[in-house]
Amino acid sequence: MTVEEIEKSLFEMRDISYKNFHEKLIPTVNPSSIIGVRTPRLRSLASEIFKQSNYQAFLSSLPHKYYEENNLHGLILEKFKNYEQTIEALEKFLPYIDNWATCDLITPKIFKKHLDKLYSEINLWIKSKHTYTIRFAINMLMRFYLDDNFSTEYADKVAQIESEEYYVIMGKAWYFATALAKHYDKIIIYLEENKLDIQTHNKTIRKAIESYRISKEQKDYLRTLTKTK
């Protein structure tokens, strides 16, 4: 499909009520660049384009004009079967991500088979000066390194990020709240021993208290750890 054909397809899927609702969730994006396409429909279109193996022109057309084109781009990358190809394509795309929703949408399936290699890439992304490249690195640590292969080395990596960017801080808090749910005894130390900046610390507690995976007793204790300036 050509870029023009893809754009036409996106507008045919437009839902104005969804556009009006969704643009409030992503304030860093110009509302005029939001078409209003629901994610399941974007996933279906990404599958169709990928099956046709006719996506190179679209992936090369950076920067994209519309928010949904960025999301579609990320969803196509998720389907790549080759690790090196995925990394190469991501390196080209990450600098153009301009919002948390597009950033958080992308989870390439091939990464799960290459965790050692991926960690090397994460170590580079996490040092970026670009907000959403850093957040993407945090997301990958959260999605691929918080289960059986968890190590506090990964949590240390997130804790050591220094940034005043709101969406980086929120990414860090999301990571630690999720880590608390999965490895409470190992992660609570980061709050007890003041290993996080105050914003990440308090936002982690807030997110953890909202989680159904944290027990009432744990939530009561977390409340006592909230910091004041």
PDB file of N, CA and C in Angstrom, residues 172-227:
ATOM      1  N   LYS A 172       9.277   5.703  34.913  1.00  0.00           N
ATOM      2  CA  LYS A 172      10.011   5.113  36.029  1.00  0.00           C
ATOM      3  C   LYS A 172       9.050   4.649  37.124  1.00  0.00           C
ATOM      4  N   ALA A 173       8.072   5.485  37.433  1.00  0.00           N
ATOM      5  CA  ALA A 173       7.106   5.129  38.479  1.00  0.00           C
ATOM      6  C   ALA A 173       6.293   3.910  38.081  1.00  0.00           C
ATOM      7  N   TRP A 174       5.902   3.839  36.831  1.00  0.00           N
ATOM      8  CA  TRP A 174       5.150   2.685  36.329  1.00  0.00           C
ATOM      9  C   TRP A 174       5.998   1.424  36.458  1.00  0.00           C
ATOM     10  N   TYR A 175       7.279   1.548  36.114  1.00  0.00           N
ATOM     11  CA  TYR A 175       8.188   0.405  36.245  1.00  0.00           C
ATOM     12  C   TYR A 175       8.239  -0.071  37.690  1.00  0.00           C
ATOM     13  N   PHE A 176       8.471   0.831  38.627  1.00  0.00           N
ATOM     14  CA  PHE A 176       8.645   0.419  40.022  1.00  0.00           C
ATOM     15  C   PHE A 176       7.341  -0.058  40.665  1.00  0.00           C
ATOM     16  N   ALA A 177       6.217   0.507  40.263  1.00  0.00           N
ATOM     17  CA  ALA A 177       4.937   0.012  40.783  1.00  0.00           C
ATOM     18  C   ALA A 177       4.683  -1.411  40.288  1.00  0.00           C
ATOM     19  N   THR A 178       5.006  -1.671  39.029  1.00  0.00           N
ATOM     20  CA  THR A 178       4.851  -3.020  38.477  1.00  0.00           C
ATOM     21  C   THR A 178       5.833  -3.972  39.141  1.00  0.00           C
ATOM     22  N   ALA A 179       7.059  -3.505  39.340  1.00  0.00           N
ATOM     23  CA  ALA A 179       8.073  -4.332  39.998  1.00  0.00           C
ATOM     24  C   ALA A 179       7.670  -4.657  41.438  1.00  0.00           C
ATOM     25  N   LEU A 180       7.047  -3.716  42.120  1.00  0.00           N
ATOM     26  CA  LEU A 180       6.557  -3.980  43.483  1.00  0.00           C
ATOM     27  C   LEU A 180       5.549  -5.121  43.485  1.00  0.00           C
ATOM     28  N   ALA A 181       4.676  -5.124  42.481  1.00  0.00           N
ATOM     29  CA  ALA A 181       3.651  -6.165  42.413  1.00  0.00           C
ATOM     30  C   ALA A 181       4.259  -7.542  42.183  1.00  0.00           C
ATOM     31  N   LYS A 182       5.401  -7.582  41.516  1.00  0.00           N
ATOM     32  CA  LYS A 182       6.008  -8.867  41.160  1.00  0.00           C
ATOM     33  C   LYS A 182       7.140  -9.291  42.099  1.00  0.00           C
ATOM     34  N   HIS A 183       7.836  -8.303  42.661  1.00  0.00           N
ATOM     35  CA  HIS A 183       9.005  -8.611  43.500  1.00  0.00           C
ATOM     36  C   HIS A 183       9.015  -7.657  44.693  1.00  0.00           C
ATOM     37  N   TYR A 184       7.965  -7.676  45.462  1.00  0.00           N
ATOM     38  CA  TYR A 184       7.773  -6.692  46.532  1.00  0.00           C
ATOM     39  C   TYR A 184       8.973  -6.596  47.470  1.00  0.00           C
ATOM     40  N   ASP A 185       9.437  -7.743  47.974  1.00  0.00           N
ATOM     41  CA  ASP A 185      10.509  -7.725  48.976  1.00  0.00           C
ATOM     42  C   ASP A 185      11.802  -7.120  48.443  1.00  0.00           C
ATOM     43  N   LYS A 186      12.060  -7.298  47.148  1.00  0.00           N
ATOM     44  CA  LYS A 186      13.290  -6.760  46.562  1.00  0.00           C
ATOM     45  C   LYS A 186      13.158  -5.288  46.173  1.00  0.00           C
ATOM     46  N   ILE A 187      11.942  -4.856  45.887  1.00  0.00           N
ATOM     47  CA  ILE A 187      11.733  -3.494  45.389  1.00  0.00           C
ATOM     48  C   ILE A 187      11.376  -2.508  46.494  1.00  0.00           C
ATOM     49  N   ILE A 188      10.745  -2.955  47.555  1.00  0.00           N
ATOM     50  CA  ILE A 188      10.353  -2.046  48.626  1.00  0.00           C
ATOM     51  C   ILE A 188      11.573  -1.320  49.199  1.00  0.00           C
ATOM     52  N   ILE A 189      12.730  -1.960  49.096  1.00  0.00           N
ATOM     53  CA  ILE A 189      13.983  -1.367  49.589  1.00  0.00           C
ATOM     54  C   ILE A 189      14.287  -0.051  48.879  1.00  0.00           C
ATOM     55  N   TYR A 190      13.909   0.044  47.613  1.00  0.00           N
ATOM     56  CA  TYR A 190      14.188   1.267  46.864  1.00  0.00           C
ATOM     57  C   TYR A 190      13.426   2.454  47.455  1.00  0.00           C
ATOM     58  N   LEU A 191      12.301   2.176  48.059  1.00  0.00           N
ATOM     59  CA  LEU A 191      11.524   3.232  48.715  1.00  0.00           C
ATOM     60  C   LEU A 191      11.997   3.443  50.149  1.00  0.00           C
ATOM     61  N   GLU A 192      12.267   2.371  50.843  1.00  0.00           N
ATOM     62  CA  GLU A 192      12.706   2.475  52.239  1.00  0.00           C
ATOM     63  C   GLU A 192      14.068   3.158  52.355  1.00  0.00           C
ATOM     64  N   GLU A 193      14.935   2.920  51.380  1.00  0.00           N
ATOM     65  CA  GLU A 193      16.296   3.457  51.437  1.00  0.00           C
ATOM     66  C   GLU A 193      16.496   4.685  50.549  1.00  0.00           C
ATOM     67  N   ASN A 194      15.395   5.264  50.122  1.00  0.00           N
ATOM     68  CA  ASN A 194      15.428   6.526  49.370  1.00  0.00           C
ATOM     69  C   ASN A 194      16.328   6.470  48.136  1.00  0.00           C
ATOM     70  N   LYS A 195      16.165   5.415  47.344  1.00  0.00           N
ATOM     71  CA  LYS A 195      16.978   5.257  46.148  1.00  0.00           C
ATOM     72  C   LYS A 195      16.378   5.947  44.927  1.00  0.00           C
ATOM     73  N   LEU A 196      15.182   6.512  45.084  1.00  0.00           N
ATOM     74  CA  LEU A 196      14.506   7.168  43.961  1.00  0.00           C
ATOM     75  C   LEU A 196      14.383   8.664  44.219  1.00  0.00           C
ATOM     76  N   ASP A 197      14.369   9.457  43.161  1.00  0.00           N
ATOM     77  CA  ASP A 197      14.095  10.882  43.330  1.00  0.00           C
ATOM     78  C   ASP A 197      12.681  11.032  43.877  1.00  0.00           C
ATOM     79  N   ILE A 198      12.414  12.153  44.501  1.00  0.00           N
ATOM     80  CA  ILE A 198      11.162  12.318  45.241  1.00  0.00           C
ATOM     81  C   ILE A 198       9.919  12.177  44.354  1.00  0.00           C
ATOM     82  N   GLN A 199      10.002  12.679  43.121  1.00  0.00           N
ATOM     83  CA  GLN A 199       8.833  12.569  42.242  1.00  0.00           C
ATOM     84  C   GLN A 199       8.548  11.111  41.869  1.00  0.00           C
ATOM     85  N   THR A 200       9.593  10.386  41.473  1.00  0.00           N
ATOM     86  CA  THR A 200       9.414   8.972  41.133  1.00  0.00           C
ATOM     87  C   THR A 200       8.965   8.194  42.358  1.00  0.00           C
ATOM     88  N   HIS A 201       9.538   8.492  43.506  1.00  0.00           N
ATOM     89  CA  HIS A 201       9.195   7.837  44.767  1.00  0.00           C
ATOM     90  C   HIS A 201       7.691   7.956  45.047  1.00  0.00           C
ATOM     91  N   ASN A 202       7.191   9.171  45.059  1.00  0.00           N
ATOM     92  CA  ASN A 202       5.779   9.387  45.413  1.00  0.00           C
ATOM     93  C   ASN A 202       4.822   8.889  44.335  1.00  0.00           C
ATOM     94  N   LYS A 203       5.208   9.034  43.078  1.00  0.00           N
ATOM     95  CA  LYS A 203       4.330   8.549  42.011  1.00  0.00           C
ATOM     96  C   LYS A 203       4.311   7.016  41.972  1.00  0.00           C
ATOM     97  N   THR A 204       5.410   6.386  42.346  1.00  0.00           N
ATOM     98  CA  THR A 204       5.436   4.924  42.453  1.00  0.00           C
ATOM     99  C   THR A 204       4.443   4.468  43.508  1.00  0.00           C
ATOM    100  N   ILE A 205       4.462   5.127  44.648  1.00  0.00           N
ATOM    101  CA  ILE A 205       3.539   4.781  45.724  1.00  0.00           C
ATOM    102  C   ILE A 205       2.094   4.975  45.277  1.00  0.00           C
ATOM    103  N   ARG A 206       1.832   6.087  44.614  1.00  0.00           N
ATOM    104  CA  ARG A 206       0.459   6.354  44.152  1.00  0.00           C
ATOM    105  C   ARG A 206      -0.016   5.283  43.186  1.00  0.00           C
ATOM    106  N   LYS A 207       0.845   4.916  42.231  1.00  0.00           N
ATOM    107  CA  LYS A 207       0.467   3.888  41.260  1.00  0.00           C
ATOM    108  C   LYS A 207       0.303   2.529  41.930  1.00  0.00           C
ATOM    109  N   ALA A 208       1.166   2.218  42.874  1.00  0.00           N
ATOM    110  CA  ALA A 208       1.079   0.925  43.564  1.00  0.00           C
ATOM    111  C   ALA A 208      -0.206   0.831  44.379  1.00  0.00           C
ATOM    112  N   ILE A 209      -0.600   1.927  44.993  1.00  0.00           N
ATOM    113  CA  ILE A 209      -1.826   1.946  45.788  1.00  0.00           C
ATOM    114  C   ILE A 209      -3.050   1.739  44.897  1.00  0.00           C
ATOM    115  N   GLU A 210      -2.950   2.152  43.639  1.00  0.00           N
ATOM    116  CA  GLU A 210      -4.057   1.973  42.693  1.00  0.00           C
ATOM    117  C   GLU A 210      -4.110   0.555  42.125  1.00  0.00           C
ATOM    118  N   SER A 211      -3.054  -0.223  42.350  1.00  0.00           N
ATOM    119  CA  SER A 211      -2.946  -1.558  41.747  1.00  0.00           C
ATOM    120  C   SER A 211      -3.719  -2.605  42.527  1.00  0.00           C
ATOM    121  N   TYR A 212      -4.421  -3.482  41.816  1.00  0.00           N
ATOM    122  CA  TYR A 212      -5.127  -4.586  42.459  1.00  0.00           C
ATOM    123  C   TYR A 212      -4.175  -5.720  42.829  1.00  0.00           C
ATOM    124  N   ARG A 213      -2.921  -5.629  42.351  1.00  0.00           N
ATOM    125  CA  ARG A 213      -1.944  -6.691  42.617  1.00  0.00           C
ATOM    126  C   ARG A 213      -1.146  -6.449  43.903  1.00  0.00           C
ATOM    127  N   ILE A 214      -1.397  -5.328  44.549  1.00  0.00           N
ATOM    128  CA  ILE A 214      -0.741  -4.995  45.815  1.00  0.00           C
ATOM    129  C   ILE A 214      -1.744  -5.205  46.937  1.00  0.00           C
ATOM    130  N   SER A 215      -1.344  -5.901  47.994  1.00  0.00           N
ATOM    131  CA  SER A 215      -2.274  -6.211  49.085  1.00  0.00           C
ATOM    132  C   SER A 215      -2.607  -4.964  49.902  1.00  0.00           C
ATOM    133  N   LYS A 216      -3.699  -5.042  50.657  1.00  0.00           N
ATOM    134  CA  LYS A 216      -4.102  -3.913  51.498  1.00  0.00           C
ATOM    135  C   LYS A 216      -3.014  -3.588  52.517  1.00  0.00           C
ATOM    136  N   GLU A 217      -2.425  -4.620  53.107  1.00  0.00           N
ATOM    137  CA  GLU A 217      -1.371  -4.405  54.101  1.00  0.00           C
ATOM    138  C   GLU A 217      -0.177  -3.690  53.477  1.00  0.00           C
ATOM    139  N   GLN A 218       0.177  -4.110  52.271  1.00  0.00           N
ATOM    140  CA  GLN A 218       1.291  -3.468  51.578  1.00  0.00           C
ATOM    141  C   GLN A 218       0.961  -2.018  51.243  1.00  0.00           C
ATOM    142  N   LYS A 219      -0.262  -1.761  50.808  1.00  0.00           N
ATOM    143  CA  LYS A 219      -0.675  -0.398  50.486  1.00  0.00           C
ATOM    144  C   LYS A 219      -0.643   0.493  51.724  1.00  0.00           C
ATOM    145  N   ASP A 220      -1.097  -0.042  52.851  1.00  0.00           N
ATOM    146  CA  ASP A 220      -1.081   0.738  54.097  1.00  0.00           C
ATOM    147  C   ASP A 220       0.352   1.121  54.464  1.00  0.00           C
ATOM    148  N   TYR A 221       1.274   0.185  54.284  1.00  0.00           N
ATOM    149  CA  TYR A 221       2.674   0.476  54.592  1.00  0.00           C
ATOM    150  C   TYR A 221       3.253   1.476  53.598  1.00  0.00           C
ATOM    151  N   LEU A 222       2.936   1.316  52.323  1.00  0.00           N
ATOM    152  CA  LEU A 222       3.437   2.236  51.309  1.00  0.00           C
ATOM    153  C   LEU A 222       3.020   3.673  51.605  1.00  0.00           C
ATOM    154  N   ARG A 223       1.811   3.851  52.095  1.00  0.00           N
ATOM    155  CA  ARG A 223       1.341   5.203  52.421  1.00  0.00           C
ATOM    156  C   ARG A 223       2.242   5.874  53.454  1.00  0.00           C
ATOM    157  N   THR A 224       2.801   5.094  54.358  1.00  0.00           N
ATOM    158  CA  THR A 224       3.672   5.671  55.398  1.00  0.00           C
ATOM    159  C   THR A 224       5.016   6.117  54.828  1.00  0.00           C
ATOM    160  N   LEU A 225       5.330   5.677  53.620  1.00  0.00           N
ATOM    161  CA  LEU A 225       6.615   6.022  53.005  1.00  0.00           C
ATOM    162  C   LEU A 225       6.548   7.249  52.104  1.00  0.00           C
ATOM    163  N   THR A 226       5.347   7.815  51.959  1.00  0.00           N
ATOM    164  CA  THR A 226       5.204   8.996  51.114  1.00  0.00           C
ATOM    165  C   THR A 226       6.057  10.130  51.659  1.00  0.00           C
ATOM    166  N   LYS A 227       6.733  10.827  50.756  1.00  0.00           N
ATOM    167  CA  LYS A 227       7.628  11.913  51.149  1.00  0.00           C
ATOM    168  C   LYS A 227       6.950  13.268  51.008  1.00  0.00           C
TER     169      LYS A 227
END
